[in-house]
XYZ file of C-alpha atoms in Angstrom:
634
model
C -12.603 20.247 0.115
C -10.357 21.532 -2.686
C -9.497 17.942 -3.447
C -12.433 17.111 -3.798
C -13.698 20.056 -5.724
C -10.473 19.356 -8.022
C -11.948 15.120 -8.466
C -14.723 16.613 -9.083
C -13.932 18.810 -11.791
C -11.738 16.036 -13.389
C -14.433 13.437 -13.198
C -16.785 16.178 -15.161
C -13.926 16.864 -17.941
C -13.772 13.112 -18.548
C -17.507 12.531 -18.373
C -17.835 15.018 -20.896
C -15.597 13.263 -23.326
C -17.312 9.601 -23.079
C -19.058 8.157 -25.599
C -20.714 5.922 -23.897
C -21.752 4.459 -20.604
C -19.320 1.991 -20.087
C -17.308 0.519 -16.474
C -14.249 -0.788 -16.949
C -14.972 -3.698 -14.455
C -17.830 -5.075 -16.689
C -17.978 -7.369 -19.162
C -14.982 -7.739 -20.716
C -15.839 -9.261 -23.913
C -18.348 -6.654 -24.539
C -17.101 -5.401 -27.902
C -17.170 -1.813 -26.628
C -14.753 -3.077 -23.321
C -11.539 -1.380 -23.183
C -9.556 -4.507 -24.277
C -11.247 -4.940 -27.305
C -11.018 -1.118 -28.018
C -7.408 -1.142 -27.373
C -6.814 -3.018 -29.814
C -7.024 -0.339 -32.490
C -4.484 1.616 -31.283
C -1.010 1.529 -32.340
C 0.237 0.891 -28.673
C -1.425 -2.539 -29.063
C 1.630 -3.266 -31.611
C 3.183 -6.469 -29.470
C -0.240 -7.431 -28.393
C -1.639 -8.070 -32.331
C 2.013 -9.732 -32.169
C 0.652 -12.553 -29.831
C -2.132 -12.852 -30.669
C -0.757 -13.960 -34.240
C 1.813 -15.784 -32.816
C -0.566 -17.986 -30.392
C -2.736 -18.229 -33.736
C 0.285 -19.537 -35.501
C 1.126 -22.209 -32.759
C -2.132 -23.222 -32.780
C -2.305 -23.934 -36.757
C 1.247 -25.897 -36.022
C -0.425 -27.951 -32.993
C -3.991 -28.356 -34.483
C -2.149 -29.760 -37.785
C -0.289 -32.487 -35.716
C -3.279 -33.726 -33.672
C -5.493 -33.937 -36.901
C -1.691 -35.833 -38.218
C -2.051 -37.933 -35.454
C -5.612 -38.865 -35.866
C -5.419 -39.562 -39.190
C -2.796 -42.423 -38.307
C -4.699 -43.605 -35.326
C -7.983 -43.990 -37.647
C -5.758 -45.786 -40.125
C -4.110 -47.451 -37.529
C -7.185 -48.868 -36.324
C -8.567 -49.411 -39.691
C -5.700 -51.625 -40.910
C -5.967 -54.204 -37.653
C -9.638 -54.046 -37.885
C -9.258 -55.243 -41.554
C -6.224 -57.687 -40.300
C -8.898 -58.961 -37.533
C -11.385 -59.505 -40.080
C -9.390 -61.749 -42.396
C -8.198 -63.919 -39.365
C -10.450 -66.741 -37.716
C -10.458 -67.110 -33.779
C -8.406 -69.704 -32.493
C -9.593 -72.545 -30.170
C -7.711 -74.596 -27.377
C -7.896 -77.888 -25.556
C -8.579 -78.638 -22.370
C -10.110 -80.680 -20.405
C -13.191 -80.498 -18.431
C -13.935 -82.178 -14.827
C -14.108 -85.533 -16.207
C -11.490 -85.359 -18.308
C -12.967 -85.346 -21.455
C -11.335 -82.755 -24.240
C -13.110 -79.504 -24.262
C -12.204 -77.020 -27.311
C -12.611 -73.269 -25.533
C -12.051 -69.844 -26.499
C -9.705 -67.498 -24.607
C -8.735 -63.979 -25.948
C -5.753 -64.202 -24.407
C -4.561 -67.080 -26.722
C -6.685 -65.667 -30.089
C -4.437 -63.732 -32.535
C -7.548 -62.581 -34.035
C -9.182 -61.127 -30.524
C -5.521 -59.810 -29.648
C -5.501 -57.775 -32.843
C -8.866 -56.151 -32.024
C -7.690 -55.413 -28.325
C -4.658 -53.351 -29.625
C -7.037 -51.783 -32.242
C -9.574 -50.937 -29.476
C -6.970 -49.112 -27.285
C -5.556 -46.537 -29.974
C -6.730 -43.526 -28.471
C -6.484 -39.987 -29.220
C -6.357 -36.840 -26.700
C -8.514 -33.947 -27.897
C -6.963 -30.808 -28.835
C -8.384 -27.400 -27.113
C -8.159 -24.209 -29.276
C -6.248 -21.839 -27.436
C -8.092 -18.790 -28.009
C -12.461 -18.029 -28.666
C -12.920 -18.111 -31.955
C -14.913 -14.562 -31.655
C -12.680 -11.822 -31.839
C -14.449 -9.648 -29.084
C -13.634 -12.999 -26.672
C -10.176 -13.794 -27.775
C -8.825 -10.492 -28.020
C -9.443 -9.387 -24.084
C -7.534 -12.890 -23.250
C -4.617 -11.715 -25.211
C -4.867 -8.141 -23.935
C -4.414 -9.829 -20.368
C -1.678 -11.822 -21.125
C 0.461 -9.204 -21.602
C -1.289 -6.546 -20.004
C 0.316 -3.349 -20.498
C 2.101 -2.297 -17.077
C 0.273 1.496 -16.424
C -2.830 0.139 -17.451
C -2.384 -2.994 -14.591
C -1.279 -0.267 -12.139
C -3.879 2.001 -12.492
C -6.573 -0.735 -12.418
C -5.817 -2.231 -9.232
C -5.272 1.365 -8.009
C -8.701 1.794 -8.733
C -9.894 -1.542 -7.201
C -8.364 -0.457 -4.310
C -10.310 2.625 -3.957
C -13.418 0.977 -4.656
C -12.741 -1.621 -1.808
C -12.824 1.226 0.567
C -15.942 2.830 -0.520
C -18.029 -0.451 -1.141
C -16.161 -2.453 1.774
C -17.727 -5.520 -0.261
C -17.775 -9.111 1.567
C -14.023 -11.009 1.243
C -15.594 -14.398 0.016
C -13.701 -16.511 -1.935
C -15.029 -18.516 -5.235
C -12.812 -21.966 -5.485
C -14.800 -21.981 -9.039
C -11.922 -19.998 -11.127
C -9.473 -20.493 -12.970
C -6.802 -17.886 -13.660
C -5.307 -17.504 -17.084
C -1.644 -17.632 -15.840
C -2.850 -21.680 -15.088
C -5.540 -21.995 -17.594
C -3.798 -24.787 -19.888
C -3.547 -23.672 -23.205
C -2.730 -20.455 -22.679
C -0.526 -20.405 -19.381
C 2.805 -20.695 -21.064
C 2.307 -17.225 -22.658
C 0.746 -15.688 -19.872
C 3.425 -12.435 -18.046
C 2.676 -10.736 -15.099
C 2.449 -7.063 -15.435
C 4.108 -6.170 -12.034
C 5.073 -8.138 -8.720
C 1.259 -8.773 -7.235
C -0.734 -7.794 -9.718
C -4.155 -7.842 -8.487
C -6.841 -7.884 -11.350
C -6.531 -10.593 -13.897
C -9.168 -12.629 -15.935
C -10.259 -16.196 -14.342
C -12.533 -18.483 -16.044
C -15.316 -20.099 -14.563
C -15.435 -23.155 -16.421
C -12.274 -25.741 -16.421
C -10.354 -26.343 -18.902
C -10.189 -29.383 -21.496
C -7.905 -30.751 -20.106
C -8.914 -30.479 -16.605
C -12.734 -31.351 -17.226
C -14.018 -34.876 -18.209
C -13.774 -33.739 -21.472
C -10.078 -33.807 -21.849
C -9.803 -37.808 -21.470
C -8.182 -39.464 -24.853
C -11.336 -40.632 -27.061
C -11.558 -44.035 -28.898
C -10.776 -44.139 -32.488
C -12.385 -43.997 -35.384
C -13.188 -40.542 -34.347
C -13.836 -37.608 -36.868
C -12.097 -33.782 -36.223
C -14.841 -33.078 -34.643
C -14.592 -35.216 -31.569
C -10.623 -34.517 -31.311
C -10.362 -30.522 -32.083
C -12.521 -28.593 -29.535
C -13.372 -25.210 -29.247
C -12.070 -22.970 -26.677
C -13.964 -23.561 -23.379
C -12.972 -21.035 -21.376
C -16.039 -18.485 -19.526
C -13.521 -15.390 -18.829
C -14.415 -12.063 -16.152
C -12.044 -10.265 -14.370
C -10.838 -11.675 -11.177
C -9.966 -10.140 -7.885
C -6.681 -12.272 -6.888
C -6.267 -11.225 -3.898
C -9.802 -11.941 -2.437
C -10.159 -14.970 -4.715
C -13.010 -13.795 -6.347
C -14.517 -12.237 -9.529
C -15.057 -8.486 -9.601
C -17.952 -7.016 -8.888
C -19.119 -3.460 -10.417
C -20.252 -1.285 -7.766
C -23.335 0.771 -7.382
C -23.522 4.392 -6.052
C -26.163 3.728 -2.993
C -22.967 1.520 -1.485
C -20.918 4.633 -1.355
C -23.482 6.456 1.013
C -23.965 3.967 3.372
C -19.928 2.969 3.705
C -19.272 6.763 4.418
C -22.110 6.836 7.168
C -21.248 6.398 10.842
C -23.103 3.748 12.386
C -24.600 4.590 16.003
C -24.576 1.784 18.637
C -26.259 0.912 21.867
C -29.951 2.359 21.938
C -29.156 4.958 19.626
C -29.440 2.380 16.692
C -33.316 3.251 16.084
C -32.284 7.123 15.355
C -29.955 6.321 12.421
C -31.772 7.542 9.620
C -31.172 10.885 11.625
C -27.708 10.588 10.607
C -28.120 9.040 7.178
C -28.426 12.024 5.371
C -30.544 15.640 5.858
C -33.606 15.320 4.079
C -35.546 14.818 7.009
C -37.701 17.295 8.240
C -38.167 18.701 11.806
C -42.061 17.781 11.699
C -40.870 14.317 10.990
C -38.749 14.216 14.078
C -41.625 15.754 16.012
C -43.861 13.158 14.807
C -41.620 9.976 15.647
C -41.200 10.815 19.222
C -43.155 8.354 20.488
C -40.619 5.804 18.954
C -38.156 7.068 21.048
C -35.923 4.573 23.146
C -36.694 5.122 26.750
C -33.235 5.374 27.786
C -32.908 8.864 25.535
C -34.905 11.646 26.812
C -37.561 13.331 24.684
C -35.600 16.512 24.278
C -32.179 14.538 23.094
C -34.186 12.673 20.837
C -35.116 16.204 19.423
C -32.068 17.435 19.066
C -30.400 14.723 18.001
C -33.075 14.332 14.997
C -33.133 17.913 14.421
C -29.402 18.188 13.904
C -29.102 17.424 10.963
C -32.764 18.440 9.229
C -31.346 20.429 6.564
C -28.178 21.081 4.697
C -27.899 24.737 5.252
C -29.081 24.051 9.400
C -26.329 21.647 10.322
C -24.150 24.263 11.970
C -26.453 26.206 13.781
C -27.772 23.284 15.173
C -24.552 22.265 16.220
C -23.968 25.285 18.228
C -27.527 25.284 19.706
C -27.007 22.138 20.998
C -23.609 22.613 22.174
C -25.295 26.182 24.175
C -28.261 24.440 25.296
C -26.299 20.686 25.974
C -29.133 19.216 24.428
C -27.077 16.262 23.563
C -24.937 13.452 25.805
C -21.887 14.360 23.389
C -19.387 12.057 25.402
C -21.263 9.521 24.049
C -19.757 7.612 20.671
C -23.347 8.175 19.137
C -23.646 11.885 19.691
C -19.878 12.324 18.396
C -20.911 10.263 15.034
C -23.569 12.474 14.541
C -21.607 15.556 14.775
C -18.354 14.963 13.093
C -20.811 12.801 10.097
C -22.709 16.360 9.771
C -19.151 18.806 9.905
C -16.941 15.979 7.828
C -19.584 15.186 4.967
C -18.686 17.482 2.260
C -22.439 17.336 0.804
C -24.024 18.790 -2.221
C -21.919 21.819 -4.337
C -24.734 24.163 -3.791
C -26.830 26.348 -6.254
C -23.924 27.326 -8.638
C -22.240 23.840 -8.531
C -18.367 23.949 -8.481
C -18.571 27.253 -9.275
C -19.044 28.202 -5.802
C -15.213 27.528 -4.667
C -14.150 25.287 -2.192
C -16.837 25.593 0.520
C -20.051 23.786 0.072
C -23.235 24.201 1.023
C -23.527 22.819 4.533
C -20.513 24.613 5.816
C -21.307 28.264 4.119
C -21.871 29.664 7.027
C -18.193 29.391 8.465
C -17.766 32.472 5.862
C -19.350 34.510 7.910
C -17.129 36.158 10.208
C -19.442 36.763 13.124
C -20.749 33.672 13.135
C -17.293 31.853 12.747
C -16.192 34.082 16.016
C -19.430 32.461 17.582
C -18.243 29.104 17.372
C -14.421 29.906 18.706
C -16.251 31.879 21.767
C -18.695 28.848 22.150
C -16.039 25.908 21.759
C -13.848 27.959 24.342
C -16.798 28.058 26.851
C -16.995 23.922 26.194
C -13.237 23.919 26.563
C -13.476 25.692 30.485
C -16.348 23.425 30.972
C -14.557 20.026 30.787
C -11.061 20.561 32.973
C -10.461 18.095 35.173
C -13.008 15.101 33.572
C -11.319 12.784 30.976
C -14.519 11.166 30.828
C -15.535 13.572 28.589
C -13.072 12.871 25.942
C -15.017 12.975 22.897
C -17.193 16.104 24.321
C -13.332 17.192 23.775
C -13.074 15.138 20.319
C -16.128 17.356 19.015
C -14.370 20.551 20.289
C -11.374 19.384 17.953
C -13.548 18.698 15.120
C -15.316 21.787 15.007
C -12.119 24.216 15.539
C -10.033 22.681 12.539
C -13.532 22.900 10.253
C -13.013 26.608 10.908
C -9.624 26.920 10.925
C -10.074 25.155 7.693
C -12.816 27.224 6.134
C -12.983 30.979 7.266
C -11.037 33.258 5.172
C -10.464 35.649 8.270
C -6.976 35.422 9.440
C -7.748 36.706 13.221
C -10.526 34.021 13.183
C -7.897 31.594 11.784
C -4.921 32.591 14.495
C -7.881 32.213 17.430
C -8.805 28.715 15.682
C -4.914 27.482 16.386
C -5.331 29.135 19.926
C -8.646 27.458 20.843
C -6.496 24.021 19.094
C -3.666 24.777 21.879
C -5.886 24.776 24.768
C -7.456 21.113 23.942
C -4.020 20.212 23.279
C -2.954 21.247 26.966
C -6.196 19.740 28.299
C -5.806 16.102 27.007
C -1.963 16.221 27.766
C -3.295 17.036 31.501
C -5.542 13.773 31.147
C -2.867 11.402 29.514
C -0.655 12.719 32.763
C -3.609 11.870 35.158
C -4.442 8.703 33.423
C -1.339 7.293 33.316
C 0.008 8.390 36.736
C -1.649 5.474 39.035
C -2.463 1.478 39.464
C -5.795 0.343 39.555
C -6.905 -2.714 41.479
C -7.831 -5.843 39.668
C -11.630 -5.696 41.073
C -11.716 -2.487 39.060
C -10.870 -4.323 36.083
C -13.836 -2.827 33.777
C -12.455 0.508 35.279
C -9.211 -0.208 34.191
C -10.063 -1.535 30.524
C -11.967 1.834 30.723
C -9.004 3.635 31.520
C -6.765 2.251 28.652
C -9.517 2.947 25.895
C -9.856 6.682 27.447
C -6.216 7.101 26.898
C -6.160 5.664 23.598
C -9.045 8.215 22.695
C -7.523 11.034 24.196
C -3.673 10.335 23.148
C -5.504 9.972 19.761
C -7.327 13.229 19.761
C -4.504 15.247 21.334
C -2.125 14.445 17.855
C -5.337 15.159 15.648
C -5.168 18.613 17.148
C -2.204 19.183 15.047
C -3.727 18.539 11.389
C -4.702 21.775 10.374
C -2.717 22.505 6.906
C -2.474 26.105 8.838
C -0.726 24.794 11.790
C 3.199 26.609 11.663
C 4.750 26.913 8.947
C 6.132 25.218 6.534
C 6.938 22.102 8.004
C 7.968 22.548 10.914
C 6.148 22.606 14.833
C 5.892 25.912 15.497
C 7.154 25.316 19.069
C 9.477 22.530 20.689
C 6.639 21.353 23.043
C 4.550 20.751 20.729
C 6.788 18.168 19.107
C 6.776 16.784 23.099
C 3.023 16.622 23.100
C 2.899 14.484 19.724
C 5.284 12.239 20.130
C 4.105 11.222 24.082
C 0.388 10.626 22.610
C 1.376 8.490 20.194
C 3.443 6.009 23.197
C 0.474 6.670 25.470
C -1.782 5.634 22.109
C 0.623 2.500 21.138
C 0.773 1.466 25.146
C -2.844 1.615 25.609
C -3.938 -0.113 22.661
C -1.497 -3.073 23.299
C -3.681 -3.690 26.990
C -6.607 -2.665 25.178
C -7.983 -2.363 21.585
C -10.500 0.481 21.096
C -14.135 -0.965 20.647
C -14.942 -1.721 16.734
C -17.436 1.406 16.603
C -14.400 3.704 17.622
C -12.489 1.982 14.823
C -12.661 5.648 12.773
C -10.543 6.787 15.569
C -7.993 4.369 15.248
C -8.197 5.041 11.237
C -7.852 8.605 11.834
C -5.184 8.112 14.065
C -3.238 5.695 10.684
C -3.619 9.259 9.121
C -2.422 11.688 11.252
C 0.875 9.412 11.600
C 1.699 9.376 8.053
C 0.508 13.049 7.692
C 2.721 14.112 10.106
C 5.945 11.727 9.927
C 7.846 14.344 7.726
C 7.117 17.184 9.932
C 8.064 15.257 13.070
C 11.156 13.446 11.549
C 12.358 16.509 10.846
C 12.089 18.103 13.962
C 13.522 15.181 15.838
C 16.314 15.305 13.632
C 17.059 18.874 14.092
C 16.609 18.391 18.081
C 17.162 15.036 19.525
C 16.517 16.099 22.556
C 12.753 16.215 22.247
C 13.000 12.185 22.302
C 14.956 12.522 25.638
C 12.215 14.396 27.390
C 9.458 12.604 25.731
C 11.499 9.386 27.138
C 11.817 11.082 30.727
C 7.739 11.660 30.887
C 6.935 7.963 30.089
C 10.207 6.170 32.128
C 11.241 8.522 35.022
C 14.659 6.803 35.678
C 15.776 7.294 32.030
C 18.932 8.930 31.113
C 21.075 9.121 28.141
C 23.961 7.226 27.436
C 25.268 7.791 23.470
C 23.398 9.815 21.424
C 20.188 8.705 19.382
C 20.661 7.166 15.978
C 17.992 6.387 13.563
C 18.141 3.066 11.655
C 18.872 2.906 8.105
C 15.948 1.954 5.068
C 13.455 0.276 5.636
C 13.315 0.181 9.460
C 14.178 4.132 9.254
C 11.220 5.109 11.348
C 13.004 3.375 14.587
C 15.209 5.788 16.333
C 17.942 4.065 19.193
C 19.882 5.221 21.972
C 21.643 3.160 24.733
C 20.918 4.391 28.205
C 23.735 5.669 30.602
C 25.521 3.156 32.648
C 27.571 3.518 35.875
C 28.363 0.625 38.949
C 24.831 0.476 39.975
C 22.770 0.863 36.817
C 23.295 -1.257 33.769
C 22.587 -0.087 30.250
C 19.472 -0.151 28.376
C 18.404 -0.401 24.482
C 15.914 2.064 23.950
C 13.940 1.972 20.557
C 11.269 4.203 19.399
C 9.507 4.368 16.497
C 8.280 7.717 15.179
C 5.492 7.249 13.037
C 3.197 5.045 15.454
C 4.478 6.187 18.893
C 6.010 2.217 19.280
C 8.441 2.017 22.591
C 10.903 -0.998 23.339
C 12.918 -1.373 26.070
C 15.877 -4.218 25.318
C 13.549 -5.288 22.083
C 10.531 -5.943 24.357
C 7.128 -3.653 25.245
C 7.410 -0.851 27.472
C 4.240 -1.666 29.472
C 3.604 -4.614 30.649
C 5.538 -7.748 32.306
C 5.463 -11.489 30.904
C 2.956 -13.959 32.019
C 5.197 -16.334 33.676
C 5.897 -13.264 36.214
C 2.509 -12.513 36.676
C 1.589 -15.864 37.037
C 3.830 -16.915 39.393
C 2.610 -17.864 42.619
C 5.477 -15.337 45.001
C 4.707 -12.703 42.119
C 0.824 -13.140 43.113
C 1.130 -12.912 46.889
C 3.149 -10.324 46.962
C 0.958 -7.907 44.521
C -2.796 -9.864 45.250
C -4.646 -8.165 42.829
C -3.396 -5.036 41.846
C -2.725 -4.204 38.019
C 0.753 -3.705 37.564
C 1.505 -0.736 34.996
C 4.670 1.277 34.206
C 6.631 -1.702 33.848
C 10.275 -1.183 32.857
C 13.277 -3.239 32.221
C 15.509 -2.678 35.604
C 18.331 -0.645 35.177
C 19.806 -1.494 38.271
C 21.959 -4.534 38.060
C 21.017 -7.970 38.964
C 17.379 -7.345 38.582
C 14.982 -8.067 35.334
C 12.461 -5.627 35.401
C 11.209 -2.482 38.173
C 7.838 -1.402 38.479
C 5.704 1.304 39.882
C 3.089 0.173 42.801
C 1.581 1.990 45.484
C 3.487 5.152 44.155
C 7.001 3.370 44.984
C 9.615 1.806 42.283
C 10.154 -1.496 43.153
């Protein structure tokens, strides 16, 4: 919230200082754009350079076309005048009865020969390099050599907008880019490796169009010097298309969760919280029969008013109005604590909080939500099922441990964060402790996506900017706990990918790696033997051999240690990767054994139908790979 408030701020300084209402991603030749405006500064010094200097080449190439079309129309004019003073020449030959015949061929007339060679002087047209309006030519310059900061900062910005908008990929094969647009290619630079935004134009040019064929002489200047044809916009090179300005209504609905299943008719619920509760009342009877009347209240109700989300939240969590180990229930919470919403009635001026989440200022009430989530907390041992009744738990403890300015309140926050911590490690160790039998197979793809969620939700229990201090885990076994959800996260989502409306977890999860990879690294580096135990809880039979290195720039978030070796066991390359929980045994995944074992016809009669997991490369020697089934290693 402070980063925002601190945006916000900036964005209000600058808006303060505009003149006018302009976007940088419209219309470039506007004479207002930034291009053209640029060019009255003195940092547009080499710019004004090429621009003269293309104008100079152009007076040097325009003077030897109109050279060269001056000697083709005299060219043409002296054999036409040769041609005229000449009389065609006849031939004999004889006809079909042999009689002399006296005929015409052009291939044998001097005369007809002369015009042919007149007829085929040609001249190619000439295409001015550059508009001759100023406010067109001078944002073709200003991207030829587009100053560097400027380039970075722009596709910087594109790239932020592409994650608001999340605008269609399409591609438009009409455009074409300046750095091959032909008369002006040769001076085009790039700014940086991969610059992004460029300007394309959407007509060809002369020489690539019908146009650009050599014309017949006599021809006047005007048929051999043409004007600059070029129609230029920014373009988008990396989606291959021209950039589109974006509106604010996009940014609402690409920062809205979308609900799924039967909950789809109650998403204007969750679209914002101008709603009213009379409203919800009066839409009952559109109500999906699968939700029950008094859900459909609650969820509607939820988030009917700004100030109301909270206690809602905690009504509903007392009451358990709401199925909240369902996806749509968790959208509609985490959409009502995450959205930062309106400033309130003194704007900025209020501080960091805003209006929605006021009342976690309150100490009483904030101690009402600890005692309430910890109630949840004892409510949900021993079901994994409920794992994002769990996620909302999560949610809801770091908001406060984020927002109340009471440090017991703050302390009990981390201690309520602890206990879901120890819960979901208790799942991962129940999830990932037996085999399943192919007829469960939904069961099973079940499983993996419940251990995704929870390995997932475990490591975003340690995100709170108040959690230990400094950098550092407070505690060794919590360094244990996040690196082992991130291999149970990596291993899961290689058998299964999380469905695409849980795609915010595996977003979230993208952020907590890189939020934490310092911390962790760190820790790891101070005490390597947090890998070994980590190791131990995911491959039983593990032991050290040499001690763990990590690999140098850039595959320095792989750390590698050979396994212990004696007449029995051989050694084993062990690889882990410490920002995404990534685990390789001899270069290969942890989890799961090659098809042409599992499809092999001894491998199938032996194990029917069972779904192998804990697959390992075999440490004993002779053997490729040992396995857990029926609670034995084989």
């Amino acid at each position: 919230m402070k980063r925002l408030r601190d945006v916000q701020l900036y964005l209000r300084e600058r808006h303060s200082r505009k003149r006018e209402s302009l976007s940088l991603f419209k219309d470039v030749n506007n004479p207002s754009s930034f291009a053209n405006r640029f060019f009255s500064l003195p940092l547009a010094a080499p710019l004004l350079r090429l621009h003269s200097r293309i104008e100079r080449d152009a007076d040097i190439q325009r003077s030897r076309k109109l050279e060269e079309l001056n000697n083709s129309n005299a060219l043409y004019k002296a054999r036409m005048e040769k041609a005229s003073k000449m009389d065609c020449e006849y031939i004999v030959e004889y006809d079909s009865d042999d009689d002399e015949v006296q005929v015409h061929r052009k291939s044998k007339c001097a005369k007809c020969r002369e015009i042919s060679l007149a007829e085929k002087i040609k001249v190619t047209p000439f295409e001015e390099p550059l508009p001759s309006q100023l406010n067109h030519s001078r944002p073709i310059v200003f991207e030829l050599e587009c100053p560097r900061p400027f380039a970075v900062w722009r596709d910087a910005t594109q790239d932020l907008l592409d994650t608001l908008y999340q605008r269609p990929k399409a591609s438009n094969e009409d455009a074409y880019t300046a750095q091959k647009y032909d008369p002006i290619k040769i001076y085009f630079k790039d700014s940086y490796p991969g610059q992004r935004i460029t300007l394309a134009s959407t007509t060809k040019s002369i020489s690539r169009s019908h146009y650009g064929k050599p014309r017949s002489v006599p021809a006047t200047t005007h048929n051999v010097i043409l004007s600059h044809a070029g129609r230029f916009a920014l373009y988008d090179s990396r989606h291959k298309n021209y950039v589109i300005s974006g509106s604010e209504d996009v940014v609402r609905e690409a920062c809205t969760f979308k609900l799924t299943d039967y909950y789809r008719s109650l998403q204007s619920f969750i679209n914002n919280t101008t709603h009213s509760p009379n409203s919800v009342i009066a839409s009952l009877h559109t109500s999906p029969i699968e939700i029950s009347p008094s859900e459909y209240m609650a969820f509607g109700h939820l988030r009917s008013g700004n100030r109301l989300q909270w206690r809602n939240i905690m009504r509903a969590l007392r009451v358990e109005s709401l199925s909240f180990s369902h996806y749509s229930a968790f959208a509609l919470v985490i959409q009502a604590v995450w959205q930062a919403g309106p400033a309130g009635e003194n704007g900025l001026d209020d501080g960091n909080v805003r209006e929605a989440h006021q009342d976690l200022l309150n100490t009483d009430f904030g101690s009402q939500v600890l005692g309430e989530l910890e109630g949840v907390i004892s409510s949900l041992k021993g079901n994994w099922k409920q794992a994002l009744h769990l996620g909302v738990v999560i949610v809801l403890a770091l908001r406060v441990n984020s927002f109340s300015p009471n440090s017991q309140l703050v302390k009990r926050s981390l201690y309520v964060l602890s206990q879901c911590r120890i819960l979901a490690r208790g799942w991962l160790f129940d999830l990932t402790g037996s085999t399943q039998d192919a007829k469960d197979c939904v069961i099973s793809t079940s499983r993996d996506q419940y251990q995704a969620i929870i390995s997932i939700l475990l490591r975003m229990t340690f995100t709170t900017e108040r959690f230990g201090t400094g950098h550092e885990f407070p505690q060794r076994e919590d360094a244990i706990s996040y690196l082992y959800a991130g291999i149970t996260a990596s291993q899961a989502q290689l058998r299964q990918e999380l469905p695409t409306e849980l795609g915010l977890l595996t977003r979230l999860h993208q952020k907590i790696c890189l939020q934490m990879e310092e911390r962790f690294t760190d820790a790891c580096a101070r005490d390597s033997t947090i890998l070994d135990e980590v190791i131990r809880l995911v491959w039983g039979s593990y032991s050290r051999g040499r001690s763990w290195e990590r690999l140098p720039a850039p595959a320095q978030r792989w750390w590698t240690v050979v396994t212990g070796e004696d007449s029995n066991r051989r050694p084993v390359v062990v690889h882990l990767n410490l920002l995404d929980g990534s685990f390789l045994l001899n270069g290969r995944p942890s989890d799961t054994l090659p098809a042409e074992i599992t499809s092999d016809s001894s491998f199938r009669l032996l194990f029917q139908n069972h779904l192998i997991k804990k697959v390992r490369p075999a440490a004993r020697r002779g053997m490729t790979y040992e396995i857990e089934y029926l609670e034995q290693q084989v």
